[in-house]
């Protein structure tokens, strides 16, 4: 019986070796690579290398939703078993920049490392590092919506992030409940947003660094900067606000906002884009048909209908008005003059309440800047000039 057990184990090892070899074979067709990667993972379920290969083979085949679902399952399984969660590294490829043209031509493509770290409540947070580690750091706080992989293929904002990665070691992450971070989490609230930022800053090994906060990410950055003045060197806020609508809206607007949350839960995951276009038309009214279609599909793939409502509820209750005077670092506030989602006056007020903050307006109606537009180029210039300036 001992001999039989040894032979059985040897057979399993041979099958694992065969699956691993075929999954890694350079000339194997993409679909076959997926099959052999899945077989390798089936035979060696707690081998991080098998998990990595299965994830990337799905992604390379264009099955991003399946890859994201697999990543979530693997993170939970590895976490519960005490197995190291693997680094996911991918070539970002030759990008189009806000400057126009291919900035990576003739150079090694930027490489994105996606890693996972665990919050105190055991929620897995996905974060990514891109750019040369010899360059100055820049940490972008998460803002809804995001997906670390799909973001880099976005026709909308990926040119902005890629341009920033030319001059900085850029770190960003997916909010708990969306993207590659764990969707099944008990807490989606402002406090968890702040502690997740603390978690990623520590995981990245950053000591003192500038923060970039966009939309509700601005409030998260403000709170972090107030709590940790010794760690934040500079602060850039774009399209931000200091208080959610439950603190600022009149009764009529509150009823309208409540109705939107009901519609969101009912229609977020459906094929009909009508519900999601409620957000699209205010996020970026100047988007073309290709960008609108991409963003509609992106919304559906980044989170569940239930979590979408939980996010909207959390954002509605944000209030950092009492923390603005506690921000000690140099701050740049940038806001679109025609922002359809967060009024221009809100950005002006932020700058007036943060000590010695600088303000810059951008000629745009978009809450999320479109990478092909000149205002995206202007935003990147403002950020780089501010962060690289010797004060």
mmCIF file of C-alpha atoms in Angstrom:
data_model
loop_
_atom_site.group_PDB
_atom_site.id
_atom_site.type_symbol
_atom_site.label_atom_id
_atom_site.label_comp_id
_atom_site.label_asym_id
_atom_site.label_seq_id
_atom_site.Cartn_x
_atom_site.Cartn_y
_atom_site.Cartn_z
ATOM 1 C CA UNK A 1 0.000 0.000 0.000
ATOM 2 C CA UNK A 2 2.895 2.368 0.735
ATOM 3 C CA UNK A 3 4.349 1.556 -2.694
ATOM 4 C CA UNK A 4 0.985 2.257 -4.326
ATOM 5 C CA UNK A 5 0.716 5.617 -2.568
ATOM 6 C CA UNK A 6 4.205 6.553 -3.688
ATOM 7 C CA UNK A 7 3.380 5.657 -7.286
ATOM 8 C CA UNK A 8 0.174 7.675 -7.130
ATOM 9 C CA UNK A 9 2.044 10.722 -5.804
ATOM 10 C CA UNK A 10 4.688 10.327 -8.498
ATOM 11 C CA UNK A 11 1.973 10.227 -11.164
ATOM 12 C CA UNK A 12 0.448 13.445 -9.791
ATOM 13 C CA UNK A 13 3.865 15.128 -9.855
ATOM 14 C CA UNK A 14 4.345 14.068 -13.476
ATOM 15 C CA UNK A 15 0.915 15.392 -14.446
ATOM 16 C CA UNK A 16 1.673 18.716 -12.709
ATOM 17 C CA UNK A 17 5.028 18.943 -14.493
ATOM 18 C CA UNK A 18 3.387 18.232 -17.867
ATOM 19 C CA UNK A 19 0.616 20.810 -17.333
ATOM 20 C CA UNK A 20 3.143 23.404 -16.130
ATOM 21 C CA UNK A 21 5.429 22.794 -19.112
ATOM 22 C CA UNK A 22 2.623 23.038 -21.677
ATOM 23 C CA UNK A 23 1.103 26.127 -20.013
ATOM 24 C CA UNK A 24 4.470 27.875 -20.208
ATOM 25 C CA UNK A 25 5.429 26.641 -23.687
ATOM 26 C CA UNK A 26 6.045 29.755 -25.838
ATOM 27 C CA UNK A 27 4.256 28.589 -29.001
ATOM 28 C CA UNK A 28 1.149 27.071 -27.455
ATOM 29 C CA UNK A 29 -2.091 28.687 -28.783
ATOM 30 C CA UNK A 30 -3.832 31.049 -26.356
ATOM 31 C CA UNK A 31 -6.871 28.830 -25.829
ATOM 32 C CA UNK A 32 -4.685 25.788 -25.194
ATOM 33 C CA UNK A 33 -2.638 27.833 -22.719
ATOM 34 C CA UNK A 34 -5.822 28.565 -20.776
ATOM 35 C CA UNK A 35 -6.729 24.875 -20.682
ATOM 36 C CA UNK A 36 -3.297 23.750 -19.507
ATOM 37 C CA UNK A 37 -3.072 26.581 -16.983
ATOM 38 C CA UNK A 38 -6.418 25.582 -15.527
ATOM 39 C CA UNK A 39 -5.296 21.940 -15.400
ATOM 40 C CA UNK A 40 -2.089 22.986 -13.620
ATOM 41 C CA UNK A 41 -4.118 24.975 -11.095
ATOM 42 C CA UNK A 42 -6.531 22.069 -10.631
ATOM 43 C CA UNK A 43 -3.659 19.699 -9.853
ATOM 44 C CA UNK A 44 -1.737 22.225 -7.715
ATOM 45 C CA UNK A 45 -4.439 24.482 -6.240
ATOM 46 C CA UNK A 46 -2.124 26.194 -3.724
ATOM 47 C CA UNK A 47 0.786 26.874 -6.076
ATOM 48 C CA UNK A 48 0.921 30.681 -6.581
ATOM 49 C CA UNK A 49 2.736 30.193 -9.904
ATOM 50 C CA UNK A 50 -0.190 28.131 -11.190
ATOM 51 C CA UNK A 51 -2.604 30.835 -10.070
ATOM 52 C CA UNK A 52 -0.537 33.497 -11.820
ATOM 53 C CA UNK A 53 -0.424 31.548 -15.070
ATOM 54 C CA UNK A 54 -4.159 30.839 -15.033
ATOM 55 C CA UNK A 55 -4.914 34.510 -14.368
ATOM 56 C CA UNK A 56 -2.699 35.829 -17.152
ATOM 57 C CA UNK A 57 -3.754 33.221 -19.701
ATOM 58 C CA UNK A 58 -7.386 34.271 -19.229
ATOM 59 C CA UNK A 59 -6.474 37.930 -19.428
ATOM 60 C CA UNK A 60 -4.357 37.464 -22.555
ATOM 61 C CA UNK A 61 -7.290 35.721 -24.225
ATOM 62 C CA UNK A 62 -9.403 38.815 -23.524
ATOM 63 C CA UNK A 63 -11.501 37.119 -20.830
ATOM 64 C CA UNK A 64 -11.041 39.934 -18.320
ATOM 65 C CA UNK A 65 -14.192 39.185 -16.314
ATOM 66 C CA UNK A 66 -13.146 35.552 -15.862
ATOM 67 C CA UNK A 67 -9.637 36.681 -14.905
ATOM 68 C CA UNK A 68 -11.018 39.095 -12.299
ATOM 69 C CA UNK A 69 -13.314 36.437 -10.844
ATOM 70 C CA UNK A 70 -10.419 33.971 -10.674
ATOM 71 C CA UNK A 71 -8.218 36.554 -8.947
ATOM 72 C CA UNK A 72 -10.862 37.108 -6.262
ATOM 73 C CA UNK A 73 -11.216 33.357 -5.658
ATOM 74 C CA UNK A 74 -7.463 32.835 -5.507
ATOM 75 C CA UNK A 75 -6.937 35.696 -3.085
ATOM 76 C CA UNK A 76 -9.544 34.272 -0.698
ATOM 77 C CA UNK A 77 -8.166 30.736 -1.007
ATOM 78 C CA UNK A 78 -4.513 31.723 -0.576
ATOM 79 C CA UNK A 79 -5.367 34.095 2.253
ATOM 80 C CA UNK A 80 -7.307 31.453 4.190
ATOM 81 C CA UNK A 81 -4.538 28.885 3.646
ATOM 82 C CA UNK A 82 -1.749 31.270 4.618
ATOM 83 C CA UNK A 83 -0.195 30.988 1.141
ATOM 84 C CA UNK A 84 1.653 34.075 -0.203
ATOM 85 C CA UNK A 85 -0.545 36.000 -2.626
ATOM 86 C CA UNK A 86 1.358 36.212 -5.934
ATOM 87 C CA UNK A 87 2.498 39.353 -7.698
ATOM 88 C CA UNK A 88 0.720 39.892 -11.004
ATOM 89 C CA UNK A 89 2.983 41.660 -13.482
ATOM 90 C CA UNK A 90 1.882 42.716 -16.947
ATOM 91 C CA UNK A 91 3.326 44.727 -19.766
ATOM 92 C CA UNK A 92 1.222 47.826 -20.226
ATOM 93 C CA UNK A 93 2.286 48.045 -23.854
ATOM 94 C CA UNK A 94 3.038 51.029 -26.052
ATOM 95 C CA UNK A 95 0.592 53.692 -24.866
ATOM 96 C CA UNK A 96 -0.872 56.769 -26.444
ATOM 97 C CA UNK A 97 -0.128 59.739 -24.218
ATOM 98 C CA UNK A 98 -1.903 63.037 -23.656
ATOM 99 C CA UNK A 99 0.838 64.516 -25.818
ATOM 100 C CA UNK A 100 -0.272 62.385 -28.771
ATOM 101 C CA UNK A 101 1.672 59.577 -30.366
ATOM 102 C CA UNK A 102 3.432 56.610 -28.849
ATOM 103 C CA UNK A 103 5.703 57.641 -25.978
ATOM 104 C CA UNK A 104 7.043 54.106 -25.552
ATOM 105 C CA UNK A 105 8.328 53.633 -29.110
ATOM 106 C CA UNK A 106 11.874 52.290 -29.029
ATOM 107 C CA UNK A 107 11.777 51.719 -25.261
ATOM 108 C CA UNK A 108 10.884 48.885 -22.965
ATOM 109 C CA UNK A 109 7.136 49.041 -22.290
ATOM 110 C CA UNK A 110 5.992 50.137 -18.875
ATOM 111 C CA UNK A 111 5.358 47.182 -16.614
ATOM 112 C CA UNK A 112 2.586 47.113 -14.069
ATOM 113 C CA UNK A 113 2.911 44.997 -10.951
ATOM 114 C CA UNK A 114 -0.409 44.072 -9.377
ATOM 115 C CA UNK A 115 -0.199 42.837 -5.806
ATOM 116 C CA UNK A 116 -2.626 42.152 -2.981
ATOM 117 C CA UNK A 117 -2.524 43.176 0.638
ATOM 118 C CA UNK A 118 -4.961 42.348 3.427
ATOM 119 C CA UNK A 119 -6.879 44.872 5.486
ATOM 120 C CA UNK A 120 -7.488 44.294 9.187
ATOM 121 C CA UNK A 121 -10.922 42.855 8.365
ATOM 122 C CA UNK A 122 -9.225 40.402 5.947
ATOM 123 C CA UNK A 123 -10.516 42.172 2.838
ATOM 124 C CA UNK A 124 -8.041 41.751 -0.031
ATOM 125 C CA UNK A 125 -6.999 45.067 -1.598
ATOM 126 C CA UNK A 126 -5.438 45.014 -5.073
ATOM 127 C CA UNK A 127 -2.783 47.637 -5.749
ATOM 128 C CA UNK A 128 -0.428 48.312 -8.639
ATOM 129 C CA UNK A 129 3.002 49.837 -9.034
ATOM 130 C CA UNK A 130 4.201 51.200 -12.350
ATOM 131 C CA UNK A 131 7.201 53.243 -13.384
ATOM 132 C CA UNK A 132 10.845 53.317 -12.419
ATOM 133 C CA UNK A 133 11.382 52.870 -8.674
ATOM 134 C CA UNK A 134 14.286 55.306 -8.855
ATOM 135 C CA UNK A 135 11.801 58.081 -9.660
ATOM 136 C CA UNK A 136 9.899 60.078 -7.021
ATOM 137 C CA UNK A 137 6.789 58.344 -5.663
ATOM 138 C CA UNK A 138 3.189 59.323 -6.352
ATOM 139 C CA UNK A 139 0.273 57.575 -4.669
ATOM 140 C CA UNK A 140 -3.169 57.964 -6.221
ATOM 141 C CA UNK A 141 -6.047 57.329 -3.833
ATOM 142 C CA UNK A 142 -8.752 55.036 -5.160
ATOM 143 C CA UNK A 143 -11.853 56.590 -6.612
ATOM 144 C CA UNK A 144 -14.915 54.835 -7.894
ATOM 145 C CA UNK A 145 -14.943 53.404 -10.476
ATOM 146 C CA UNK A 146 -11.645 51.610 -11.045
ATOM 147 C CA UNK A 147 -10.200 48.328 -12.272
ATOM 148 C CA UNK A 148 -6.413 48.060 -12.261
ATOM 149 C CA UNK A 149 -6.255 46.070 -15.494
ATOM 150 C CA UNK A 150 -9.085 47.605 -17.486
ATOM 151 C CA UNK A 151 -7.962 51.123 -16.526
ATOM 152 C CA UNK A 152 -4.777 50.695 -18.525
ATOM 153 C CA UNK A 153 -6.768 49.862 -21.659
ATOM 154 C CA UNK A 154 -9.156 52.772 -21.152
ATOM 155 C CA UNK A 155 -9.559 55.223 -24.033
ATOM 156 C CA UNK A 156 -10.464 57.776 -21.366
ATOM 157 C CA UNK A 157 -7.981 58.267 -18.528
ATOM 158 C CA UNK A 158 -5.173 55.765 -19.148
ATOM 159 C CA UNK A 159 -3.135 58.360 -21.132
ATOM 160 C CA UNK A 160 -3.096 60.560 -18.020
ATOM 161 C CA UNK A 161 -1.853 57.796 -15.721
ATOM 162 C CA UNK A 162 0.722 56.641 -18.247
ATOM 163 C CA UNK A 163 2.086 60.152 -18.645
ATOM 164 C CA UNK A 164 2.398 60.475 -14.868
ATOM 165 C CA UNK A 165 4.278 57.165 -14.758
ATOM 166 C CA UNK A 166 6.887 58.690 -17.069
ATOM 167 C CA UNK A 167 8.085 60.939 -14.228
ATOM 168 C CA UNK A 168 6.919 59.129 -11.093
ATOM 169 C CA UNK A 169 6.757 55.715 -9.510
ATOM 170 C CA UNK A 170 2.973 55.623 -9.655
ATOM 171 C CA UNK A 171 1.017 53.498 -7.187
ATOM 172 C CA UNK A 172 -2.753 53.170 -7.341
ATOM 173 C CA UNK A 173 -5.271 50.638 -6.069
ATOM 174 C CA UNK A 174 -8.823 49.405 -6.445
ATOM 175 C CA UNK A 175 -11.289 50.373 -3.749
ATOM 176 C CA UNK A 176 -12.594 47.508 -1.655
ATOM 177 C CA UNK A 177 -15.754 46.207 -3.329
ATOM 178 C CA UNK A 178 -14.681 46.877 -6.911
ATOM 179 C CA UNK A 179 -12.109 46.097 -9.585
ATOM 180 C CA UNK A 180 -9.606 43.425 -8.585
ATOM 181 C CA UNK A 181 -10.083 44.104 -4.870
ATOM 182 C CA UNK A 182 -12.409 41.817 -2.970
ATOM 183 C CA UNK A 183 -16.087 42.453 -3.734
ATOM 184 C CA UNK A 184 -17.428 40.503 -0.745
ATOM 185 C CA UNK A 185 -16.652 42.836 2.134
ATOM 186 C CA UNK A 186 -18.634 43.870 5.180
ATOM 187 C CA UNK A 187 -17.393 47.463 5.158
ATOM 188 C CA UNK A 188 -17.757 49.993 2.356
ATOM 189 C CA UNK A 189 -17.537 53.296 4.195
ATOM 190 C CA UNK A 190 -15.342 56.353 4.491
ATOM 191 C CA UNK A 191 -13.270 55.061 7.396
ATOM 192 C CA UNK A 192 -12.391 51.896 5.490
ATOM 193 C CA UNK A 193 -11.432 54.030 2.464
ATOM 194 C CA UNK A 194 -8.934 55.921 4.625
ATOM 195 C CA UNK A 195 -7.491 52.845 6.323
ATOM 196 C CA UNK A 196 -7.117 51.141 2.930
ATOM 197 C CA UNK A 197 -5.059 54.130 1.755
ATOM 198 C CA UNK A 198 -2.914 53.749 4.881
ATOM 199 C CA UNK A 199 -2.548 50.044 4.089
ATOM 200 C CA UNK A 200 -1.426 50.584 0.489
ATOM 201 C CA UNK A 201 1.049 53.325 1.442
ATOM 202 C CA UNK A 202 2.674 50.910 3.881
ATOM 203 C CA UNK A 203 2.592 47.987 1.420
ATOM 204 C CA UNK A 204 4.296 50.127 -1.228
ATOM 205 C CA UNK A 205 7.045 51.018 1.233
ATOM 206 C CA UNK A 206 6.473 54.758 0.877
ATOM 207 C CA UNK A 207 7.718 56.904 3.750
ATOM 208 C CA UNK A 208 7.005 60.467 2.638
ATOM 209 C CA UNK A 209 5.162 60.999 -0.632
ATOM 210 C CA UNK A 210 2.669 63.152 -2.566
ATOM 211 C CA UNK A 211 -0.979 62.140 -2.863
ATOM 212 C CA UNK A 212 -3.340 62.486 -5.824
ATOM 213 C CA UNK A 213 -7.059 62.485 -5.032
ATOM 214 C CA UNK A 214 -9.768 62.543 -7.715
ATOM 215 C CA UNK A 215 -13.507 62.965 -7.032
ATOM 216 C CA UNK A 216 -14.328 61.323 -3.672
ATOM 217 C CA UNK A 217 -10.674 60.265 -3.458
ATOM 218 C CA UNK A 218 -9.927 63.912 -2.665
ATOM 219 C CA UNK A 219 -11.742 63.661 0.682
ATOM 220 C CA UNK A 220 -9.873 60.445 1.495
ATOM 221 C CA UNK A 221 -6.569 62.218 0.789
ATOM 222 C CA UNK A 222 -7.583 65.188 2.940
ATOM 223 C CA UNK A 223 -8.338 62.930 5.896
ATOM 224 C CA UNK A 224 -5.110 60.970 5.408
ATOM 225 C CA UNK A 225 -3.042 64.166 5.179
ATOM 226 C CA UNK A 226 -4.665 65.484 8.365
ATOM 227 C CA UNK A 227 -3.937 62.236 10.228
ATOM 228 C CA UNK A 228 -0.411 61.766 8.888
ATOM 229 C CA UNK A 229 1.136 65.182 8.184
ATOM 230 C CA UNK A 230 4.612 63.710 8.544
ATOM 231 C CA UNK A 231 4.062 61.372 5.570
ATOM 232 C CA UNK A 232 2.386 63.600 2.964
ATOM 233 C CA UNK A 233 4.786 65.884 1.113
ATOM 234 C CA UNK A 234 2.256 67.418 -1.293
ATOM 235 C CA UNK A 235 -1.413 67.049 -2.160
ATOM 236 C CA UNK A 236 -3.154 67.310 -5.548
ATOM 237 C CA UNK A 237 -6.965 67.293 -5.612
ATOM 238 C CA UNK A 238 -9.010 67.142 -8.814
ATOM 239 C CA UNK A 239 -12.800 67.344 -9.054
ATOM 240 C CA UNK A 240 -12.989 66.887 -5.303
ATOM 241 C CA UNK A 241 -15.487 67.756 -2.606
ATOM 242 C CA UNK A 242 -15.418 67.989 1.177
ATOM 243 C CA UNK A 243 -19.013 66.957 1.971
ATOM 244 C CA UNK A 244 -21.474 64.535 0.374
ATOM 245 C CA UNK A 245 -24.991 65.429 -0.668
ATOM 246 C CA UNK A 246 -26.601 64.241 2.575
ATOM 247 C CA UNK A 247 -24.857 67.200 4.214
ATOM 248 C CA UNK A 248 -25.319 69.783 1.467
ATOM 249 C CA UNK A 249 -28.376 69.033 -0.703
ATOM 250 C CA UNK A 250 -31.835 70.498 -0.265
ATOM 251 C CA UNK A 251 -34.817 68.130 0.297
ATOM 252 C CA UNK A 252 -35.717 67.982 -3.406
ATOM 253 C CA UNK A 253 -32.190 67.056 -4.464
ATOM 254 C CA UNK A 254 -32.012 64.455 -1.710
ATOM 255 C CA UNK A 255 -35.187 62.803 -3.044
ATOM 256 C CA UNK A 256 -33.696 62.774 -6.545
ATOM 257 C CA UNK A 257 -30.479 61.223 -5.280
ATOM 258 C CA UNK A 258 -32.383 58.553 -3.379
ATOM 259 C CA UNK A 259 -34.300 57.712 -6.559
ATOM 260 C CA UNK A 260 -31.029 57.304 -8.469
ATOM 261 C CA UNK A 261 -29.834 54.757 -5.896
ATOM 262 C CA UNK A 262 -33.041 52.735 -6.358
ATOM 263 C CA UNK A 263 -32.553 52.799 -10.144
ATOM 264 C CA UNK A 264 -28.920 51.819 -9.726
ATOM 265 C CA UNK A 265 -29.693 48.674 -7.770
ATOM 266 C CA UNK A 266 -32.427 47.711 -10.239
ATOM 267 C CA UNK A 267 -30.525 48.301 -13.455
ATOM 268 C CA UNK A 268 -26.767 48.307 -12.862
ATOM 269 C CA UNK A 269 -26.033 44.798 -14.093
ATOM 270 C CA UNK A 270 -28.496 44.722 -16.990
ATOM 271 C CA UNK A 271 -27.589 44.798 -20.676
ATOM 272 C CA UNK A 272 -29.695 47.913 -21.183
ATOM 273 C CA UNK A 273 -27.298 50.834 -20.558
ATOM 274 C CA UNK A 274 -30.039 53.352 -19.688
ATOM 275 C CA UNK A 275 -29.497 53.132 -15.925
ATOM 276 C CA UNK A 276 -25.720 53.442 -16.084
ATOM 277 C CA UNK A 277 -25.959 56.365 -18.511
ATOM 278 C CA UNK A 278 -27.338 58.405 -15.612
ATOM 279 C CA UNK A 279 -23.726 58.516 -14.440
ATOM 280 C CA UNK A 280 -22.047 58.649 -17.828
ATOM 281 C CA UNK A 281 -23.772 61.851 -18.933
ATOM 282 C CA UNK A 282 -22.588 63.742 -15.842
ATOM 283 C CA UNK A 283 -19.137 62.165 -15.526
ATOM 284 C CA UNK A 284 -18.078 63.111 -19.067
ATOM 285 C CA UNK A 285 -20.665 64.911 -21.208
ATOM 286 C CA UNK A 286 -18.107 65.528 -23.993
ATOM 287 C CA UNK A 287 -17.297 61.849 -24.534
ATOM 288 C CA UNK A 288 -17.747 60.397 -28.016
ATOM 289 C CA UNK A 289 -19.743 57.256 -28.802
ATOM 290 C CA UNK A 290 -16.735 54.944 -28.426
ATOM 291 C CA UNK A 291 -15.857 56.386 -25.022
ATOM 292 C CA UNK A 292 -19.477 56.236 -23.855
ATOM 293 C CA UNK A 293 -19.773 52.590 -24.896
ATOM 294 C CA UNK A 294 -16.494 51.716 -23.189
ATOM 295 C CA UNK A 295 -17.449 53.480 -19.958
ATOM 296 C CA UNK A 296 -20.872 51.834 -19.897
ATOM 297 C CA UNK A 297 -19.298 48.383 -20.185
ATOM 298 C CA UNK A 298 -16.599 49.365 -17.685
ATOM 299 C CA UNK A 299 -19.158 50.340 -15.044
ATOM 300 C CA UNK A 300 -20.909 46.992 -15.250
ATOM 301 C CA UNK A 301 -17.663 45.021 -15.040
ATOM 302 C CA UNK A 302 -16.123 46.849 -12.084
ATOM 303 C CA UNK A 303 -18.637 46.096 -9.341
ATOM 304 C CA UNK A 304 -21.985 44.507 -8.488
ATOM 305 C CA UNK A 305 -25.343 46.345 -8.379
ATOM 306 C CA UNK A 306 -25.453 45.931 -4.594
ATOM 307 C CA UNK A 307 -21.967 47.355 -4.142
ATOM 308 C CA UNK A 308 -22.704 50.237 -6.519
ATOM 309 C CA UNK A 309 -25.484 51.333 -4.164
ATOM 310 C CA UNK A 310 -23.243 50.862 -1.126
ATOM 311 C CA UNK A 311 -20.634 53.116 -2.735
ATOM 312 C CA UNK A 312 -23.184 55.821 -3.514
ATOM 313 C CA UNK A 313 -24.437 55.683 0.073
ATOM 314 C CA UNK A 314 -20.896 55.954 1.464
ATOM 315 C CA UNK A 315 -20.067 58.919 -0.778
ATOM 316 C CA UNK A 316 -23.254 60.717 0.214
ATOM 317 C CA UNK A 317 -22.163 60.794 3.869
ATOM 318 C CA UNK A 318 -18.581 62.026 3.401
ATOM 319 C CA UNK A 319 -17.737 65.059 5.525
ATOM 320 C CA UNK A 320 -14.189 66.349 5.973
ATOM 321 C CA UNK A 321 -15.047 70.042 6.274
ATOM 322 C CA UNK A 322 -13.659 70.078 9.801
ATOM 323 C CA UNK A 323 -10.341 68.636 8.547
ATOM 324 C CA UNK A 324 -9.487 71.163 5.824
ATOM 325 C CA UNK A 325 -7.584 73.472 8.183
ATOM 326 C CA UNK A 326 -5.560 70.497 9.440
ATOM 327 C CA UNK A 327 -3.877 69.937 6.073
ATOM 328 C CA UNK A 328 -0.289 71.151 6.483
ATOM 329 C CA UNK A 329 1.358 70.216 3.177
ATOM 330 C CA UNK A 330 1.473 72.276 -0.034
ATOM 331 C CA UNK A 331 -1.773 71.638 -1.900
ATOM 332 C CA UNK A 332 -2.942 72.116 -5.479
ATOM 333 C CA UNK A 333 -6.692 72.078 -6.170
ATOM 334 C CA UNK A 334 -7.726 71.626 -9.818
ATOM 335 C CA UNK A 335 -11.332 71.702 -11.021
ATOM 336 C CA UNK A 336 -13.151 71.715 -14.353
ATOM 337 C CA UNK A 337 -14.994 75.002 -14.783
ATOM 338 C CA UNK A 338 -18.032 73.294 -16.265
ATOM 339 C CA UNK A 339 -17.966 70.124 -14.119
ATOM 340 C CA UNK A 340 -21.434 68.564 -14.456
ATOM 341 C CA UNK A 341 -21.124 66.429 -11.326
ATOM 342 C CA UNK A 342 -19.243 68.495 -8.718
ATOM 343 C CA UNK A 343 -19.766 72.260 -9.125
ATOM 344 C CA UNK A 344 -16.795 74.509 -9.822
ATOM 345 C CA UNK A 345 -17.642 76.483 -6.686
ATOM 346 C CA UNK A 346 -16.962 73.370 -4.603
ATOM 347 C CA UNK A 347 -13.383 73.285 -5.858
ATOM 348 C CA UNK A 348 -12.952 76.986 -5.174
ATOM 349 C CA UNK A 349 -14.213 76.472 -1.642
ATOM 350 C CA UNK A 350 -11.779 73.588 -1.067
ATOM 351 C CA UNK A 351 -8.859 75.770 -2.082
ATOM 352 C CA UNK A 352 -10.036 78.649 0.097
ATOM 353 C CA UNK A 353 -10.310 76.469 3.217
ATOM 354 C CA UNK A 354 -7.024 74.527 2.926
ATOM 355 C CA UNK A 355 -4.160 76.688 4.246
ATOM 356 C CA UNK A 356 -2.045 78.200 1.448
ATOM 357 C CA UNK A 357 -3.598 75.995 -1.233
ATOM 358 C CA UNK A 358 -3.117 76.861 -4.903
ATOM 359 C CA UNK A 359 -6.033 76.688 -7.339
ATOM 360 C CA UNK A 360 -6.215 76.080 -11.088
ATOM 361 C CA UNK A 361 -9.334 75.929 -13.238
ATOM 362 C CA UNK A 362 -9.498 73.854 -16.416
ATOM 363 C CA UNK A 363 -11.742 74.666 -19.381
ATOM 364 C CA UNK A 364 -13.789 71.472 -19.446
ATOM 365 C CA UNK A 365 -17.288 70.223 -18.683
ATOM 366 C CA UNK A 366 -16.020 66.783 -17.715
ATOM 367 C CA UNK A 367 -15.743 65.447 -14.180
ATOM 368 C CA UNK A 368 -13.439 62.740 -15.561
ATOM 369 C CA UNK A 369 -10.974 64.184 -18.059
ATOM 370 C CA UNK A 370 -10.726 62.577 -21.488
ATOM 371 C CA UNK A 371 -7.143 61.658 -22.343
ATOM 372 C CA UNK A 372 -7.452 62.812 -25.959
ATOM 373 C CA UNK A 373 -8.565 66.330 -24.985
ATOM 374 C CA UNK A 374 -6.103 69.233 -24.512
ATOM 375 C CA UNK A 375 -7.361 69.790 -20.962
ATOM 376 C CA UNK A 376 -5.924 66.374 -20.007
ATOM 377 C CA UNK A 377 -2.530 67.555 -21.230
ATOM 378 C CA UNK A 378 -3.000 70.729 -19.181
ATOM 379 C CA UNK A 379 -3.867 68.715 -16.067
ATOM 380 C CA UNK A 380 -0.760 66.536 -16.417
ATOM 381 C CA UNK A 381 1.386 69.655 -16.868
ATOM 382 C CA UNK A 382 -0.101 71.258 -13.749
ATOM 383 C CA UNK A 383 0.477 68.130 -11.665
ATOM 384 C CA UNK A 384 4.063 67.626 -12.810
ATOM 385 C CA UNK A 385 4.999 71.288 -12.418
ATOM 386 C CA UNK A 386 3.566 71.364 -8.896
ATOM 387 C CA UNK A 387 5.019 68.071 -7.678
ATOM 388 C CA UNK A 388 8.472 68.491 -9.212
ATOM 389 C CA UNK A 389 8.841 72.101 -8.129
ATOM 390 C CA UNK A 390 11.298 72.802 -5.334
ATOM 391 C CA UNK A 391 9.420 74.665 -2.578
#
